[in-house]
Short mmCIF file of C-alpha atoms and ligand atoms in Angstrom, two decimals:
data_model
loop_
_atom_site.label_atom_id
_atom_site.label_comp_id
_atom_site.label_asym_id
_atom_site.label_seq_id
_atom_site.Cartn_x
_atom_site.Cartn_y
_atom_site.Cartn_z
CA MET A 1 83.60 138.38 41.09
CA LYS A 2 81.49 135.23 40.83
CA VAL A 3 81.88 132.45 43.37
CA THR A 4 80.25 129.02 43.05
CA ILE A 5 79.89 126.69 46.00
CA VAL A 6 79.01 123.09 45.18
CA GLY A 7 77.30 121.36 48.09
CA ALA A 8 74.73 123.55 49.82
CA GLY A 9 75.03 121.52 53.02
CA ALA A 10 76.40 122.67 56.34
CA VAL A 11 79.87 123.80 55.22
CA GLY A 12 78.78 125.11 51.80
CA ALA A 13 75.99 127.28 53.23
CA SER A 14 78.22 128.54 56.05
CA CYS A 15 80.86 129.50 53.49
CA ALA A 16 78.22 131.30 51.37
CA GLU A 17 77.08 133.23 54.43
CA TYR A 18 80.60 134.39 55.37
CA VAL A 19 81.44 135.31 51.77
CA ALA A 20 78.23 137.37 51.53
CA ILE A 21 78.71 139.08 54.89
CA LYS A 22 82.24 140.14 53.87
CA ASN A 23 80.61 141.78 50.83
CA PHE A 24 83.45 141.40 48.28
CA ALA A 25 81.72 139.12 45.74
CA SER A 26 79.02 140.27 43.35
CA GLU A 27 77.49 136.83 43.03
CA VAL A 28 77.46 133.51 44.89
CA VAL A 29 75.89 130.45 43.27
CA LEU A 30 75.06 127.52 45.52
CA LEU A 31 74.62 124.21 43.70
CA ASP A 32 73.44 120.91 45.16
CA ILE A 33 72.19 117.62 43.82
CA LYS A 34 69.27 117.55 46.27
CA GLU A 35 66.16 118.97 44.55
CA GLY A 36 65.38 122.53 45.70
CA TYR A 37 67.92 122.45 48.54
CA ALA A 38 70.38 125.02 47.13
CA GLU A 39 67.52 127.28 46.02
CA GLY A 40 66.08 127.14 49.56
CA LYS A 41 69.41 127.89 51.25
CA ALA A 42 70.06 130.74 48.80
CA MET A 43 66.65 132.29 49.45
CA ASP A 44 67.04 131.98 53.21
CA LEU A 45 70.49 133.62 53.02
CA MET A 46 69.19 136.40 50.73
CA GLN A 47 66.59 137.18 53.38
CA THR A 48 69.50 138.04 55.72
CA ALA A 49 70.86 140.64 53.22
CA THR A 50 69.03 143.62 54.70
CA LEU A 51 69.69 142.35 58.23
CA ASN A 52 73.41 141.82 57.68
CA GLY A 53 73.91 144.65 55.18
CA PHE A 54 75.40 142.88 52.16
CA ASP A 55 74.85 143.34 48.42
CA THR A 56 76.11 139.96 47.21
CA LYS A 57 73.47 138.17 45.15
CA ILE A 58 73.07 134.55 46.23
CA THR A 59 71.23 132.12 43.97
CA GLY A 60 70.66 128.38 44.13
CA SER A 61 70.64 125.64 41.51
CA THR A 62 69.71 121.98 41.51
CA ASN A 63 72.60 120.43 39.59
CA ASP A 64 72.37 122.91 36.67
CA TYR A 65 76.00 123.84 36.00
CA SER A 66 75.08 126.40 33.33
CA LYS A 67 74.18 128.66 36.30
CA THR A 68 77.81 128.46 37.46
CA ALA A 69 79.22 129.64 34.09
CA ASN A 70 82.23 131.97 34.23
CA SER A 71 82.84 131.57 37.93
CA ASP A 72 86.15 133.02 39.10
CA ILE A 73 86.36 130.75 42.12
CA ALA A 74 84.54 127.50 42.93
CA VAL A 75 84.46 125.71 46.25
CA ILE A 76 83.80 121.96 46.38
CA THR A 77 82.05 120.92 49.59
CA SER A 78 79.87 118.21 48.04
CA GLY A 79 79.99 114.74 49.52
CA ILE A 80 79.36 113.01 52.80
CA PRO A 81 80.74 114.24 56.14
CA ARG A 82 81.99 111.84 58.80
CA LYS A 83 79.87 110.49 61.63
CA PRO A 84 81.18 110.06 65.18
CA GLY A 85 83.98 107.48 65.32
CA MET A 86 84.83 107.72 61.59
CA THR A 87 88.10 108.98 60.13
CA ARG A 88 88.13 111.36 57.17
CA GLU A 89 89.90 108.67 55.13
CA GLU A 90 86.84 106.40 55.38
CA LEU A 91 84.86 108.85 53.21
CA ILE A 92 87.00 108.24 50.13
CA GLY A 93 84.77 105.55 48.58
CA ILE A 94 81.82 107.91 48.11
CA ASN A 95 83.51 111.30 47.92
CA ALA A 96 86.12 110.51 45.24
CA GLY A 97 83.42 109.87 42.60
CA ILE A 98 81.51 113.02 43.62
CA VAL A 99 84.58 115.29 43.60
CA LYS A 100 85.74 113.96 40.22
CA GLU A 101 82.35 114.55 38.60
CA VAL A 102 81.80 117.95 40.22
CA SER A 103 85.24 119.33 39.28
CA SER A 104 84.82 118.20 35.68
CA ASN A 105 81.36 119.84 35.45
CA LEU A 106 82.67 123.07 36.97
CA ILE A 107 85.57 123.36 34.53
CA LYS A 108 83.32 122.74 31.53
CA HIS A 109 81.43 125.94 32.37
CA SER A 110 84.29 127.94 33.90
CA PRO A 111 87.58 127.01 32.21
CA ASN A 112 89.51 129.72 34.09
CA VAL A 113 88.17 128.89 37.52
CA THR A 114 90.28 128.50 40.67
CA LEU A 115 89.05 125.48 42.63
CA ILE A 116 89.10 125.18 46.41
CA VAL A 117 88.64 121.60 47.55
CA VAL A 118 87.04 121.02 50.94
CA SER A 119 85.47 117.54 50.72
CA ASN A 120 87.29 114.89 52.73
CA PRO A 121 89.70 113.20 52.76
CA MET A 122 90.74 116.66 51.59
CA ASP A 123 94.44 116.19 50.68
CA THR A 124 93.58 113.12 48.62
CA MET A 125 90.58 114.85 47.00
CA THR A 126 92.84 117.78 46.06
CA TYR A 127 95.36 115.34 44.55
CA LEU A 128 92.51 113.67 42.64
CA VAL A 129 91.47 117.02 41.16
CA HIS A 130 95.09 117.66 40.07
CA LYS A 131 95.28 114.21 38.46
CA THR A 132 91.95 114.37 36.64
CA THR A 133 91.27 117.97 35.54
CA GLY A 134 94.41 119.27 33.86
CA LEU A 135 94.02 122.68 35.55
CA PRO A 136 97.34 124.42 36.26
CA LYS A 137 98.68 123.68 39.76
CA ASN A 138 98.15 127.22 41.05
CA LYS A 139 94.42 126.88 40.37
CA ILE A 140 93.77 123.92 42.67
CA ILE A 141 93.90 124.56 46.41
CA GLY A 142 92.89 122.30 49.28
CA MET A 143 91.43 123.87 52.44
CA GLY A 144 92.28 122.22 55.73
CA GLY A 145 95.27 123.97 57.27
CA ALA A 146 93.46 127.30 57.63
CA LEU A 147 90.82 125.56 59.76
CA ASP A 148 93.33 123.45 61.70
CA SER A 149 95.37 126.58 62.43
CA ALA A 150 92.29 128.41 63.71
CA ARG A 151 91.61 125.45 66.01
CA PHE A 152 95.26 125.46 67.12
CA LYS A 153 95.05 129.18 67.99
CA TYR A 154 91.82 128.57 69.90
CA ARG A 155 93.44 125.78 71.94
CA LEU A 156 96.54 127.92 72.54
CA SER A 157 94.37 130.81 73.74
CA GLU A 158 92.65 128.47 76.17
CA ALA A 159 95.99 127.30 77.55
CA LEU A 160 97.32 130.87 77.72
CA GLU A 161 94.05 132.19 79.16
CA CYS A 162 94.07 135.00 76.59
CA PRO A 163 91.86 136.04 73.66
CA PRO A 164 92.46 134.06 70.42
CA SER A 165 93.34 137.34 68.69
CA ASP A 166 96.50 137.53 70.85
CA VAL A 167 97.78 134.27 69.36
CA ASP A 168 99.47 133.38 66.09
CA GLY A 169 100.30 129.89 64.93
CA MET A 170 100.11 127.47 62.07
CA VAL A 171 99.35 123.80 61.38
CA ILE A 172 100.93 122.16 58.35
CA GLY A 173 100.90 118.54 57.12
CA GLY A 174 97.97 116.30 56.28
CA HIS A 175 94.42 117.25 57.25
CA SER A 176 93.85 114.14 59.36
CA ASP A 177 93.64 113.18 63.04
CA THR A 178 97.18 111.81 62.99
CA GLY A 179 98.79 113.76 60.15
CA MET A 180 98.52 117.36 61.36
CA VAL A 181 101.77 119.06 62.36
CA PRO A 182 101.01 121.99 64.72
CA LEU A 183 104.11 124.20 64.72
CA THR A 184 104.31 124.90 68.46
CA ARG A 185 107.94 126.06 68.13
CA LEU A 186 106.85 128.98 65.91
CA ALA A 187 103.59 129.87 67.69
CA THR A 188 103.53 133.24 69.46
CA ARG A 189 101.50 135.42 71.79
CA ASN A 190 102.03 138.99 70.59
CA SER A 191 105.42 138.05 69.09
CA VAL A 192 106.59 136.18 72.21
CA PRO A 193 107.11 132.43 71.60
CA VAL A 194 104.38 130.52 73.45
CA LYS A 195 107.13 128.32 74.90
CA ALA A 196 107.89 131.23 77.22
CA PHE A 197 104.47 130.77 78.87
CA LEU A 198 103.60 127.08 78.55
CA SER A 199 105.33 123.88 79.62
CA GLU A 200 106.28 121.29 77.01
CA GLU A 201 103.65 118.98 78.48
CA ARG A 202 100.90 121.63 78.10
CA LEU A 203 102.02 122.40 74.55
CA ASN A 204 101.89 118.71 73.67
CA GLN A 205 98.33 118.62 75.02
CA VAL A 206 97.43 121.65 72.87
CA SER A 207 98.84 119.84 69.80
CA GLU A 208 96.92 116.65 70.54
CA ASP A 209 93.65 118.57 71.13
CA THR A 210 94.21 120.42 67.84
CA LYS A 211 94.76 117.22 65.88
CA VAL A 212 91.47 115.71 67.07
CA GLY A 213 89.67 119.09 66.82
CA GLY A 214 87.35 117.85 64.07
CA ALA A 215 86.68 114.49 65.75
CA THR A 216 85.86 116.20 69.06
CA LEU A 217 83.21 118.32 67.35
CA THR A 218 81.86 115.40 65.32
CA LYS A 219 81.31 113.52 68.58
CA LEU A 220 79.47 116.50 70.11
CA LEU A 221 77.43 117.44 67.03
CA GLY A 222 76.77 114.00 65.53
CA THR A 223 78.18 115.29 62.21
CA SER A 224 81.19 117.35 61.22
CA ALA A 225 81.48 121.05 62.13
CA TRP A 226 80.56 123.89 59.79
CA TYR A 227 81.00 127.40 61.23
CA ALA A 228 84.81 127.40 61.43
CA PRO A 229 85.17 125.36 58.20
CA GLY A 230 82.90 127.83 56.36
CA ALA A 231 84.77 130.82 57.78
CA ALA A 232 88.13 129.28 56.88
CA VAL A 233 87.08 128.68 53.26
CA SER A 234 85.69 132.21 53.00
CA GLY A 235 89.12 133.53 54.06
CA LEU A 236 90.77 131.70 51.17
CA VAL A 237 88.09 132.89 48.73
CA GLN A 238 88.57 136.50 49.85
CA ALA A 239 92.37 136.31 49.60
CA ILE A 240 92.07 135.21 45.96
CA ALA A 241 89.14 137.47 45.03
CA CYS A 242 90.76 140.58 46.55
CA ASP A 243 94.35 139.66 45.54
CA GLN A 244 95.40 139.96 49.17
CA LYS A 245 98.68 137.96 48.95
CA LYS A 246 97.83 136.49 52.35
CA MET A 247 99.58 133.40 53.67
CA PHE A 248 97.53 130.35 54.66
CA PRO A 249 98.54 126.75 55.11
CA CYS A 250 96.88 125.07 52.10
CA SER A 251 97.01 121.66 50.51
CA ALA A 252 99.26 122.25 47.49
CA LEU A 253 100.77 119.99 44.86
CA LEU A 254 104.42 119.61 45.85
CA GLU A 255 107.21 119.14 43.34
CA GLY A 256 110.26 118.90 45.53
CA GLU A 257 109.24 121.44 48.20
CA TYR A 258 109.74 120.06 51.70
CA GLY A 259 111.52 117.11 50.06
CA LEU A 260 108.16 115.80 48.80
CA ASN A 261 106.89 114.99 45.33
CA ASP A 262 103.60 114.01 43.70
CA ILE A 263 101.50 114.74 46.75
CA CYS A 264 99.05 117.40 47.97
CA ILE A 265 99.62 118.26 51.62
CA GLY A 266 99.35 121.31 53.88
CA VAL A 267 102.16 123.86 53.48
CA PRO A 268 102.17 127.65 53.87
CA ALA A 269 101.18 129.35 50.62
CA ILE A 270 100.55 132.88 49.37
CA LEU A 271 97.09 133.35 47.89
CA GLY A 272 96.22 136.11 45.43
CA LYS A 273 94.47 136.72 42.10
CA ASP A 274 96.40 133.86 40.46
CA GLY A 275 95.27 131.40 43.11
CA LEU A 276 98.09 129.66 44.94
CA GLU A 277 100.87 132.01 43.88
CA LYS A 278 103.78 130.71 45.94
CA ILE A 279 104.65 127.93 48.33
CA VAL A 280 106.61 129.17 51.34
CA GLU A 281 109.39 126.82 52.47
CA LEU A 282 109.92 127.03 56.21
CA GLN A 283 113.15 125.92 57.87
CA LEU A 284 111.77 123.02 59.90
CA ASP A 285 113.78 121.43 62.70
CA ASP A 286 114.53 117.70 62.66
CA ALA A 287 111.50 116.73 64.75
CA GLU A 288 109.15 118.76 62.53
CA LYS A 289 110.74 117.29 59.38
CA ALA A 290 110.18 113.78 60.73
CA LYS A 291 106.53 114.55 61.53
CA MET A 292 106.01 116.01 58.05
CA LYS A 293 107.54 112.90 56.47
CA GLU A 294 105.30 110.60 58.49
CA SER A 295 102.27 112.73 57.65
CA ALA A 296 103.11 112.54 53.92
CA GLU A 297 103.37 108.75 54.16
CA GLY A 298 99.82 108.67 55.57
CA VAL A 299 98.45 110.90 52.77
CA LYS A 300 100.23 108.79 50.11
CA LYS A 301 98.69 105.65 51.58
CA THR A 302 95.21 107.18 51.18
CA ASN A 303 96.10 108.41 47.66
CA GLY A 304 96.93 104.79 46.85
CA LEU A 305 93.22 103.97 47.21
CA LEU A 306 92.36 106.28 44.28
CA ASP A 307 91.67 104.91 40.84
CA VAL A 308 93.89 107.41 38.94
N1 LIG B 1 88.50 120.37 54.61
C1 LIG B 1 87.95 120.69 55.77
O1 LIG B 1 88.56 121.36 56.60
C2 LIG B 1 86.55 120.24 56.07
C3 LIG B 1 85.85 120.72 57.19
C4 LIG B 1 84.54 120.29 57.40
C5 LIG B 1 83.94 119.40 56.52
N2 LIG B 1 84.65 118.95 55.45
C6 LIG B 1 84.07 118.03 54.48
O2 LIG B 1 83.19 118.77 53.64
C7 LIG B 1 82.19 117.89 53.11
C8 LIG B 1 80.81 118.50 53.34
O3 LIG B 1 80.51 118.51 54.72
P1 LIG B 1 79.08 119.04 55.22
O4 LIG B 1 79.10 118.97 56.70
O5 LIG B 1 78.74 120.32 54.55
O6 LIG B 1 78.12 117.89 54.64
P2 LIG B 1 76.55 118.01 54.27
O7 LIG B 1 76.03 116.63 54.18
O8 LIG B 1 75.89 118.97 55.20
O9 LIG B 1 76.56 118.69 52.82
C9 LIG B 1 77.06 118.03 51.68
C10 LIG B 1 76.16 118.39 50.52
O10 LIG B 1 76.72 117.85 49.33
C11 LIG B 1 75.62 117.54 48.48
N3 LIG B 1 76.04 116.64 47.41
C12 LIG B 1 76.32 115.32 47.47
N4 LIG B 1 76.66 114.87 46.24
C13 LIG B 1 76.63 115.92 45.41
C14 LIG B 1 76.89 116.10 44.02
N5 LIG B 1 77.27 115.08 43.25
N6 LIG B 1 76.73 117.32 43.49
C15 LIG B 1 76.33 118.36 44.27
N7 LIG B 1 76.07 118.27 45.58
C16 LIG B 1 76.21 117.06 46.14
C17 LIG B 1 74.60 116.91 49.43
O11 LIG B 1 73.29 116.88 48.88
C18 LIG B 1 74.73 117.81 50.65
O12 LIG B 1 73.78 118.86 50.64
C19 LIG B 1 82.42 116.54 53.81
O13 LIG B 1 83.18 115.69 52.97
C20 LIG B 1 83.21 116.91 55.04
O14 LIG B 1 83.98 115.85 55.52
C21 LIG B 1 85.93 119.35 55.22
#
């Protein structure tokens, strides 16, 4: 199992670390355009191997895609992150060109690869990869919902004053400050709907805090977060690499599902050896359907800025 991660920055390196620590991949290649940067991160991570007890071999490459040849899975984290006060959508001008070039280079050396798109604005970047690479739709997956759901569960656990592991919940819709749709109706604490414990007002607050989860961290850190994003990507990589058939909300190309067409947006999906193996259609109530529709309109507006 060979995994390439393009962009050895904060999220890329964090993802490499979690993949290595979970010890399911034989090889991780980090690639970056910045001279020596990926090699340095790879060496630093390899020096944690005996400390963390993993056997995954991590190597680095400065823009040499031959080193990524025959990757099973490739993660695209290359591009600029947002600064405090910016929206993810504002990154499109720079990141679209980077994502287009990187995905094309990856496929040249690994024609059977499954791509996981992380660079923002993620739903639009995932759509761009669908439009420009010709890879089958199951082999292009956008990561956003897994992170947003982890943030939702964290906020729910705060409100419930319980450990996050007691909580289950999911965020679908666009990966943006306004487009996320936290499914509070379906969220549970040990199988009990969270509505049994929290007022509607408190649940609305949890939803709002979840939606600006990334912006809150960007304001605190001065750049976008990396630990939870890296961990979330590593979960998707593991599900595919180990054929786990796990369900994550992922940005998927929709062809009629949820009443939407020609768009990539967050929906629950089953991930296994064939990548995104199945989209799960939930029975949404009217309010959730309306939020999903509004979210899709926002993503389509950003897609309209692409030159495809
Ligand atoms: N989808 C999500 O949930 C999510 C979460 C966090 C961050 N992000 C996004 O991920 C991206 C990376 O964030 P980060 O914090 O790691 O940024 P970063 O600046 O730390 O790292 C980005 C890296 O990409 C490299 N790069 C730029 N152009 C490249 C190219 N053409 N080829 C190879 N490498 C190139 C840079 O040299 C840099 O090292 C951003 O767009 C950010 O918004 C997405």
